[in-house]
CSV table of C-alpha atoms in Angstrom, one decimal:
chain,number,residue,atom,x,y,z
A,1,UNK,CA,90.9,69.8,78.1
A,2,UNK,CA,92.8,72.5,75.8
A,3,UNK,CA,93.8,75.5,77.1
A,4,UNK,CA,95.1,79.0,76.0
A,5,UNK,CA,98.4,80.0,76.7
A,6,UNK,CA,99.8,79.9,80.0
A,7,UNK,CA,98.7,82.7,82.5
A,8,UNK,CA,100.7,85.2,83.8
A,9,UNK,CA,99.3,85.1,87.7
A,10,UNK,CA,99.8,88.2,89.8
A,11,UNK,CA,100.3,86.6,93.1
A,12,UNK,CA,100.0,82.6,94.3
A,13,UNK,CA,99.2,82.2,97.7
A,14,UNK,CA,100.2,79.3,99.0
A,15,UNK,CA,98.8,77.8,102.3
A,16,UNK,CA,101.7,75.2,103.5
A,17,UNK,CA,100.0,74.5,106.9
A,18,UNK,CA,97.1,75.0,108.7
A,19,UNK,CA,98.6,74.0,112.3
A,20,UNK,CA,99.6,77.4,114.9
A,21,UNK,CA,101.1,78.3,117.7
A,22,UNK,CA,98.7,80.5,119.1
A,23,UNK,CA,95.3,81.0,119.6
A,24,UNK,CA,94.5,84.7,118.6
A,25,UNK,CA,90.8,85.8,119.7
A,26,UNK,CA,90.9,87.4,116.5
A,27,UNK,CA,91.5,84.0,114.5
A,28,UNK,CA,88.9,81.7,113.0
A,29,UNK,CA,90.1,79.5,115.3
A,30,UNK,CA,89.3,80.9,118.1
A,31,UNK,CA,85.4,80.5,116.9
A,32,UNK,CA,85.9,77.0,115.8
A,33,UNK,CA,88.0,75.3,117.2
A,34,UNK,CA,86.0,71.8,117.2
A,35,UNK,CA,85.8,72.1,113.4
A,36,UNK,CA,89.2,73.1,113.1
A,37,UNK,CA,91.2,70.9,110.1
A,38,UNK,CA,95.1,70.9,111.2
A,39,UNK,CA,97.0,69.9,108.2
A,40,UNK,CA,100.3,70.3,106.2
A,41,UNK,CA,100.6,70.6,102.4
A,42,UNK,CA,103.0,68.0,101.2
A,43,UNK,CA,106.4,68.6,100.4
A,44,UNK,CA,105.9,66.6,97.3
A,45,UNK,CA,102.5,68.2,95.9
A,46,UNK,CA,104.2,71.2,96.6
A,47,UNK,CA,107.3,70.8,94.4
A,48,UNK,CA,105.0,69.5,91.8
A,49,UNK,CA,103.0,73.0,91.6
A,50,UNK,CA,106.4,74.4,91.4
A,51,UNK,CA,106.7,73.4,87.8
A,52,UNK,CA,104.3,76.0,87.4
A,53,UNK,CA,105.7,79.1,89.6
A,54,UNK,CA,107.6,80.6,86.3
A,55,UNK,CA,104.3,81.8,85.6
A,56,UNK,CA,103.8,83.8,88.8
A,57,UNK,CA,105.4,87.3,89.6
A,58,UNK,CA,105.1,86.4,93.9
A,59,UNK,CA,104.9,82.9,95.7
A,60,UNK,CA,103.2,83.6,99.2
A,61,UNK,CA,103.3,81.2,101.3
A,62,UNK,CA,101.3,81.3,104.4
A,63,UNK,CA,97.3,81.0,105.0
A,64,UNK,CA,95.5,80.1,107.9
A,65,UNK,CA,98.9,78.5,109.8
A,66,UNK,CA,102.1,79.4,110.9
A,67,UNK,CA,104.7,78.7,108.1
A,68,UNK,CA,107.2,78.7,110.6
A,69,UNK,CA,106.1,75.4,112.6
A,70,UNK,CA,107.4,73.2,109.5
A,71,UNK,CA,110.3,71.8,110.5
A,72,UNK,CA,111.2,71.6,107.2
A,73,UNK,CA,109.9,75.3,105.7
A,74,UNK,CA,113.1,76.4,104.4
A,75,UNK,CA,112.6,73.6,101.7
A,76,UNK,CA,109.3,75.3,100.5
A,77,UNK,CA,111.3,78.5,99.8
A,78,UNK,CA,114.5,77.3,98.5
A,79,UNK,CA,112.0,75.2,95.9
A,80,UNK,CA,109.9,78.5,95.3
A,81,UNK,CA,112.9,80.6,94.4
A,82,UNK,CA,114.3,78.1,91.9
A,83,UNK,CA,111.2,79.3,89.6
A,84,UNK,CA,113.3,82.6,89.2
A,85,UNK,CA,109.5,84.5,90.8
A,86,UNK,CA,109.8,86.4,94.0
A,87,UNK,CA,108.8,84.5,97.1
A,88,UNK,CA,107.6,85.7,100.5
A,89,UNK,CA,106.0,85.0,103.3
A,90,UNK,CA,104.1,85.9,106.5
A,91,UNK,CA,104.8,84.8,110.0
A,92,UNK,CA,103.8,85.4,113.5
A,93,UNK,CA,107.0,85.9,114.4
A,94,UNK,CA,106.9,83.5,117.7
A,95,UNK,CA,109.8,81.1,116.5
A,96,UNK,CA,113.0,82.3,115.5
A,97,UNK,CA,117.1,81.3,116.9
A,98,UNK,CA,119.9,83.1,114.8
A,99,UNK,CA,120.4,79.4,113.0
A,100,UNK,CA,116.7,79.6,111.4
A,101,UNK,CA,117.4,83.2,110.7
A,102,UNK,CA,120.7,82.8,108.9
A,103,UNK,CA,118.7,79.3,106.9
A,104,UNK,CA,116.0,82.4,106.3
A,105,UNK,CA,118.2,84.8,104.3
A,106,UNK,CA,120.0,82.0,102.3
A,107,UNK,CA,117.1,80.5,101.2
A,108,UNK,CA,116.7,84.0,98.9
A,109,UNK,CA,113.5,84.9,100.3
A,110,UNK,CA,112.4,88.0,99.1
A,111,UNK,CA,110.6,90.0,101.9
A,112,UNK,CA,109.1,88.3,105.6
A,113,UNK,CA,106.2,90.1,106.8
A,114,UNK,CA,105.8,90.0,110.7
A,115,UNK,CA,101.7,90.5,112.2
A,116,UNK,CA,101.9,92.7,115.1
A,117,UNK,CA,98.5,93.3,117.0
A,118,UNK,CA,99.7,96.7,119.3
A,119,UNK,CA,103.1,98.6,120.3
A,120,UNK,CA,103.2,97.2,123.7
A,121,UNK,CA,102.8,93.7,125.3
A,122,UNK,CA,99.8,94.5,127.2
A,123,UNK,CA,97.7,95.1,124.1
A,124,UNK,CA,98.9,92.2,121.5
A,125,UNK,CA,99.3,89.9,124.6
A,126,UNK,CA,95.5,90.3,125.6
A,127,UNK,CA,94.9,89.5,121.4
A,128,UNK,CA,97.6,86.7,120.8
A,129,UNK,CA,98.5,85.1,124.7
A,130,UNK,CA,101.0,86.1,127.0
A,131,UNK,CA,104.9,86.9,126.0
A,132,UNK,CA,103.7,86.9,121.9
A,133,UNK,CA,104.8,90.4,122.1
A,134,UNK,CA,108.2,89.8,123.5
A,135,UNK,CA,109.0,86.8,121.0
A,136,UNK,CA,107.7,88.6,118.0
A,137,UNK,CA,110.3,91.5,118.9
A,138,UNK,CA,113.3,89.3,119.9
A,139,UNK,CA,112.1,87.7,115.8
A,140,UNK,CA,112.8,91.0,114.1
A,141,UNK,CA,116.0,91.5,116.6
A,142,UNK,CA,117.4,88.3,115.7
A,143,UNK,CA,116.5,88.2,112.1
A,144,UNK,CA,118.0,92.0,111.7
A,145,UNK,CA,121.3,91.0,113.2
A,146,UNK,CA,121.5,87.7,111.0
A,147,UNK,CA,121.4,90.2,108.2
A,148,UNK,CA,124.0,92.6,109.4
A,149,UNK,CA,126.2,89.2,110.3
A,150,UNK,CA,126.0,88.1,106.9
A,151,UNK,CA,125.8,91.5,104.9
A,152,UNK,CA,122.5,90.7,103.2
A,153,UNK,CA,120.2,94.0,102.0
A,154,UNK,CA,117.5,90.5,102.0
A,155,UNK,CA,114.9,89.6,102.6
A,156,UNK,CA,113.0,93.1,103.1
A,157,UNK,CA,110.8,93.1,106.6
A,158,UNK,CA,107.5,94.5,107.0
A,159,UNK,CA,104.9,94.8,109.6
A,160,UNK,CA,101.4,93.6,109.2
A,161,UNK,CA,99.3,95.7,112.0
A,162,UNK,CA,96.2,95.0,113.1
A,163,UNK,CA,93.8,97.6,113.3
A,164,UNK,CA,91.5,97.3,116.6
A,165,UNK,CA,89.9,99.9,118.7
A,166,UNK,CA,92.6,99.4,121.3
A,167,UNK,CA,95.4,98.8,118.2
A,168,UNK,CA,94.9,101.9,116.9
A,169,UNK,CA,95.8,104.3,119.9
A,170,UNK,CA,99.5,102.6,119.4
A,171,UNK,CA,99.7,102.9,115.9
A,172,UNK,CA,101.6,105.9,115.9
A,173,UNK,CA,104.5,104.0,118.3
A,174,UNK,CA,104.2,101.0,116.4
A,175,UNK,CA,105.8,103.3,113.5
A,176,UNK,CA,108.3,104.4,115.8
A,177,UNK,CA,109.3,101.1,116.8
A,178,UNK,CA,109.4,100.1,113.0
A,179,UNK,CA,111.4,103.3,112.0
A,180,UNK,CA,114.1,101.7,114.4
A,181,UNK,CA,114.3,98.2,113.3
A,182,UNK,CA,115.1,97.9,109.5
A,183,UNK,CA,111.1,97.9,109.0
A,184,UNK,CA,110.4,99.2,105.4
A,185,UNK,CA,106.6,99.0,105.9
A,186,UNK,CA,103.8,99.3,107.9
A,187,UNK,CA,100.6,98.0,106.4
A,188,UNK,CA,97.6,98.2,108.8
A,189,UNK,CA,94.8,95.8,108.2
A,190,UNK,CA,91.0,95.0,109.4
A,191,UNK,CA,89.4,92.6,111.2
A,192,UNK,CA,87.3,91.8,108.2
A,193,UNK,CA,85.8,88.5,108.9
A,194,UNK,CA,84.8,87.9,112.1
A,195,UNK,CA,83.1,84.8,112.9
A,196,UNK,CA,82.1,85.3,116.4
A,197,UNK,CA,80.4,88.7,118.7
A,198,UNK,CA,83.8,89.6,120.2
A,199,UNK,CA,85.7,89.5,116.9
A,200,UNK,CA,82.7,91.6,116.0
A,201,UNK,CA,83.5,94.7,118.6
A,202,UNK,CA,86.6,94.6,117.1
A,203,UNK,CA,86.3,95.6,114.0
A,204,UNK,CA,87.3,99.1,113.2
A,205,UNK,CA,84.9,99.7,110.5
A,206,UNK,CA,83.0,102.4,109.3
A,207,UNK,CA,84.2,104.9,111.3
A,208,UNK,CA,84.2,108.7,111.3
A,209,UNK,CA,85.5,109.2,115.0
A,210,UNK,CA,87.8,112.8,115.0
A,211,UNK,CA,90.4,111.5,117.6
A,212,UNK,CA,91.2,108.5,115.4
A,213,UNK,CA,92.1,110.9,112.6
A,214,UNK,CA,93.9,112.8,114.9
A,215,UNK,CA,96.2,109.0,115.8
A,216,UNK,CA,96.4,108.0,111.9
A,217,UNK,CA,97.7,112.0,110.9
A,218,UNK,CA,100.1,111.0,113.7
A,219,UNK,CA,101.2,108.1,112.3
A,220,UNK,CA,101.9,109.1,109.0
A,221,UNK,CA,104.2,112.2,110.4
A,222,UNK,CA,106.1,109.6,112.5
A,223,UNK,CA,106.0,107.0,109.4
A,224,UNK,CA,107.7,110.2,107.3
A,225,UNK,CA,110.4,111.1,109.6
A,226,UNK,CA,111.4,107.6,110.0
A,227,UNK,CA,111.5,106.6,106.3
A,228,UNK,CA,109.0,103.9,106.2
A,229,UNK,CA,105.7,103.4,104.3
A,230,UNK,CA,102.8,103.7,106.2
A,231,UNK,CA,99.6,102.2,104.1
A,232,UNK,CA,96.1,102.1,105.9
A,233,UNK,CA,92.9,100.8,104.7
A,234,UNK,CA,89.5,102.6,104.0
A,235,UNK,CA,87.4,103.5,107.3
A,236,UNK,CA,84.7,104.4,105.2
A,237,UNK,CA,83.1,102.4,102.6
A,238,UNK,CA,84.6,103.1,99.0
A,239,UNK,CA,83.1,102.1,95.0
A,240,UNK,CA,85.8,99.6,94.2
A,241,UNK,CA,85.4,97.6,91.1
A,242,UNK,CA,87.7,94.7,92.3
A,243,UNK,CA,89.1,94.1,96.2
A,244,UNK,CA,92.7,94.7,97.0
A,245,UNK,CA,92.7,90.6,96.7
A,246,UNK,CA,92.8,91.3,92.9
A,247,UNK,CA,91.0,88.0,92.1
A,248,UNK,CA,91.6,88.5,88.5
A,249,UNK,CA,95.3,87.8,88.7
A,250,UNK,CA,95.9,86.7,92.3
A,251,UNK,CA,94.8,83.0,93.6
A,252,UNK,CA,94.8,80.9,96.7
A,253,UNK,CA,95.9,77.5,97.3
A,254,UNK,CA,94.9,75.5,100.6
A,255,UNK,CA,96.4,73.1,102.8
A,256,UNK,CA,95.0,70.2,100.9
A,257,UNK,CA,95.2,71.3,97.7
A,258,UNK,CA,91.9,72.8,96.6
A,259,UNK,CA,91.7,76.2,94.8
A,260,UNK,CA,89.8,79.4,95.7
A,261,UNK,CA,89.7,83.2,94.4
A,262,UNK,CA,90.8,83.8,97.7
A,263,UNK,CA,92.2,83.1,101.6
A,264,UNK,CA,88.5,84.1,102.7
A,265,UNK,CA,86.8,81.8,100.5
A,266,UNK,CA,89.0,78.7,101.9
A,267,UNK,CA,89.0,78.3,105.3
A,268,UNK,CA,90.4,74.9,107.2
A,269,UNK,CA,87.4,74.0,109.1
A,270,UNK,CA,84.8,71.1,108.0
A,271,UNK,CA,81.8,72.7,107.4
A,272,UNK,CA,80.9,75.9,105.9
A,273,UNK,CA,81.6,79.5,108.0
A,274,UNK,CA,79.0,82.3,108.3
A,275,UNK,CA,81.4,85.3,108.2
A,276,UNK,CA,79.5,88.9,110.2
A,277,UNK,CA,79.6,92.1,110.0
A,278,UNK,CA,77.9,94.1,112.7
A,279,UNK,CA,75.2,91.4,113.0
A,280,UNK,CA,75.3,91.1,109.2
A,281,UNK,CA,75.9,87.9,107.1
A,282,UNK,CA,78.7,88.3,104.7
A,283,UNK,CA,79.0,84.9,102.9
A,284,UNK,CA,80.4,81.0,103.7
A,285,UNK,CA,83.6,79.0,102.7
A,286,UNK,CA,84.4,77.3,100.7
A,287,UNK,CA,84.0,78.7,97.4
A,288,UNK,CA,86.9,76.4,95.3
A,289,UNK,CA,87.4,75.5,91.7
A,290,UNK,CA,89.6,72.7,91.4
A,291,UNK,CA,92.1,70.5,93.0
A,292,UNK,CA,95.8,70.9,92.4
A,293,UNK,CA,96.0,67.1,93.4
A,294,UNK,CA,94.2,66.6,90.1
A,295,UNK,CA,93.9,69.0,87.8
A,296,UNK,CA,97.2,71.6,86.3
A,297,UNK,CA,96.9,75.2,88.0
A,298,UNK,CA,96.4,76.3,84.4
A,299,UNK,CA,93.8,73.9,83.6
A,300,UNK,CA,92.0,75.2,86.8
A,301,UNK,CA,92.6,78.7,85.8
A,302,UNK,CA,91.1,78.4,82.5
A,303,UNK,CA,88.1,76.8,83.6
A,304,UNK,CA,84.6,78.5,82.2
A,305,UNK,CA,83.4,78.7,85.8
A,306,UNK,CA,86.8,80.3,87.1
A,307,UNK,CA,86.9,82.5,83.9
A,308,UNK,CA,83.2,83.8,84.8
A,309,UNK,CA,84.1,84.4,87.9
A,310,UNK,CA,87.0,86.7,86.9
A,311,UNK,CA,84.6,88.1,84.2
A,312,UNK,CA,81.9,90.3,86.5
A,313,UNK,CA,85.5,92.0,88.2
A,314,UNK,CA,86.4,92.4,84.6
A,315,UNK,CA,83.3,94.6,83.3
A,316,UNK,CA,83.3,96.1,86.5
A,317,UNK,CA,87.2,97.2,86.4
A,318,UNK,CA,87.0,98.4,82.6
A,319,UNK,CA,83.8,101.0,83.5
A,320,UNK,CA,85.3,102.0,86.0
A,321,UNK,CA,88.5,103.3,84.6
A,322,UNK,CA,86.5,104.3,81.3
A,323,UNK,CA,84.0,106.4,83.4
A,324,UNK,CA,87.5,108.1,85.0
A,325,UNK,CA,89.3,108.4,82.2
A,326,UNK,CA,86.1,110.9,81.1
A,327,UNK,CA,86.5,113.3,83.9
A,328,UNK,CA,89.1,116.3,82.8
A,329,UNK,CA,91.2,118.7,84.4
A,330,UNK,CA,89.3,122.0,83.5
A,331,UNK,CA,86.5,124.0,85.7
A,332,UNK,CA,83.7,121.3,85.0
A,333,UNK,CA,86.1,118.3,86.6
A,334,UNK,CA,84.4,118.4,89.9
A,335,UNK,CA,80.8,117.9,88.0
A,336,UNK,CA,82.5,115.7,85.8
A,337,UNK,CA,84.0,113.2,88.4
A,338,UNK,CA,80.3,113.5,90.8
A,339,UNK,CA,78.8,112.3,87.0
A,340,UNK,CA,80.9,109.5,86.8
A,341,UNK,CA,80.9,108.6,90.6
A,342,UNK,CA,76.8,108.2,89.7
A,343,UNK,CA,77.3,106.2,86.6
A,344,UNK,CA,80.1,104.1,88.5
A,345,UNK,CA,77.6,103.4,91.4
A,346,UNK,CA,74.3,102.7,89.2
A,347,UNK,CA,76.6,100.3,86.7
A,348,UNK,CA,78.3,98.8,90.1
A,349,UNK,CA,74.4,98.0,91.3
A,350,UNK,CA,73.2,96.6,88.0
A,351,UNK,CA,76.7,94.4,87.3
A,352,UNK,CA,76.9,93.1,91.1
A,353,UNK,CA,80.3,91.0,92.1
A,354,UNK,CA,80.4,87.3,92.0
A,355,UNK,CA,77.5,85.9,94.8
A,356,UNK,CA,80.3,84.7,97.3
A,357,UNK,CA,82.3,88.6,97.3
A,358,UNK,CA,78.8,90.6,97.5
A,359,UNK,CA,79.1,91.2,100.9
A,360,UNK,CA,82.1,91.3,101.5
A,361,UNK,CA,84.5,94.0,103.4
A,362,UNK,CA,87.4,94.1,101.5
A,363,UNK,CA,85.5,94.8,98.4
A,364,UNK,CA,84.6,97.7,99.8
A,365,UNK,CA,88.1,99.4,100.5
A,366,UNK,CA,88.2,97.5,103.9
């Protein structure tokens, strides 16, 4: 089929396995674990989409697996960088020897985010299994020193924290222990899609509760003094027009090749997922458009469906900043914004999301 001229994507993420070395409660997983798919994309399949990275500001690679159990990972970034686009990836920092390390920081990455679940091993370890805590800090340790040893500013390190009702008393010295690591930032994230009762009571969201306030202005004192960003999610609902996902220039690729607007709609398992919220449906995987075994990226991008899709965030984005753009400065701004805060919410009602993101948490600042 013809296509228009090549996208420019925001971000690819790229799932290279769907194998892990632990078994988090708060995983899919840990839900499914008869339906589980474990898989590796192919080094081959993967160098071929790399003829199309130039097109890409960020390669991620990581998705439902550890990147890190590849033997042969460092190929995957090595490859990635040659497309001149930056290149990351997230791990759960369980394997790591000062020879990987030193293979890390040549390979050009960019920045390595590490997931942390709590500031002490008795909280992550109840999440993640015994000693995680422990390995994940001798990572960073090891990883730091490599770049000291071989006097590289890269890659940058950040911390992916999860927010729990236990997590989130230990936020403010999980900043602490960041400040004093080489961390640049903290990002805190939900539990947004929990398949199962107990992922359930740990979600964090909607919340109003004072003391948690009290722990998150904590947080961000510690995170000031210390020189590191500190970015935290919504606890309340908020009118967003598109997710933080940014489906209109970001994309996911899975384990076997299929194309989705995102992680969430793509899950390795072998039959649909009924996501929850509080007792509450939320939607089902797998929502793909294409197969990268068959089809360009391009050709998959530019497909009427896949353009439709992106179409509803689209209208919804361009109100949204039009009915901003409207609200002034002067004495009437207050009225002004609560106008277009109604017009935003009536037009968000009447021009709903695509049917697989209506319900779902991160579209609404979670």
């Amino acid at each position: 089929m013809a296509t228009s001229a090549p996208p420019k994507y925001g971000l690819i993420q790229i799932e290279p396995t769907s194998q892990c070395n632990l078994r988090c409660q708060t995983c899919l997983r840990a839900s499914n674990p008869e339906q589980w798919q474990e898989r590796d994309l192919p080094f081959s399949l993967f160098k071929q989409l790399s003829t199309e990275f130039q097109q890409a500001d960020t390669i991620h690679l990581q998705g439902w697996g550890e990147p890190l159990v590849l033997g042969h990972f460092i190929r995957y970034l090595e490859t990635a960088k040659k497309s001149g686009c930056r290149v990351s990836f997230t791990t759960n920092g369980q394997i790591m020897d000062r020879d990987l390390a030193v293979s890390l920081i040549r390979s050009g990455v960019d920045a390595i985010t590490f997931s942390m679940a709590g500031a002490t091993a008795e909280v992550q370890d109840s999440l993640r299994g015994p000693g995680s805590f422990t390995r994940l800090q001798s990572s960073i340790s090891i990883l730091i020193a490599a770049k000291k040893e071989l006097d590289s500013i890269s890659p940058v390190l950040a911390v992916s924290y999860l927010l729990t009702p236990t997590t989130i008393e230990e936020l403010p010295g999980a900043v602490s222990w960041c400040g004093k690591h080489d961390i640049s930032l903290l990002a805190g994230v939900h539990l947004t899609h929990a398949a199962n009762a107990e992922q359930q009571s740990l979600q964090l969201f909607p919340t109003n509760d004072r003391r948690l306030k009290n722990v998150i202005r904590k947080a961000h004192v510690r995170a000031l003094f210390a020189g590191i960003r500190l970015e935290l999610p919504s606890f309340q609902p908020t009118m967003a027009p598109v997710c933080a996902k940014d489906p209109l220039h970001n994309l996911s690729i899975a384990v076997d090749g299929s194309v989705a607007p995102c992680v969430f709609l793509n899950a390795p398992v072998s039959s649909p997922v009924r996501w929850q919220e509080k007792n509450r449906s939320i939607g089902s995987t797998p929502y793909i458009f294409g197969n990268i075994k068959m089809e360009r990226l391009m050709d998959i991008w530019n497909k009427s469906a896949y353009r439709e899709f992106r179409y509803c965030f689209l209208k919804r984005q361009k109100f949204y900043q039009q009915a901003l753009a409207r609200v002034g400065y002067g004495m009437d701004g207050i009225e002004q914004l609560e106008r277009a805060k109604r017009d935003i919410k009536k037009y968000f009602v009447d021009n709903p999301p695509p049917l697989p993101c209506r319900q779902c948490p991160k579209l609404r600042g979670y």
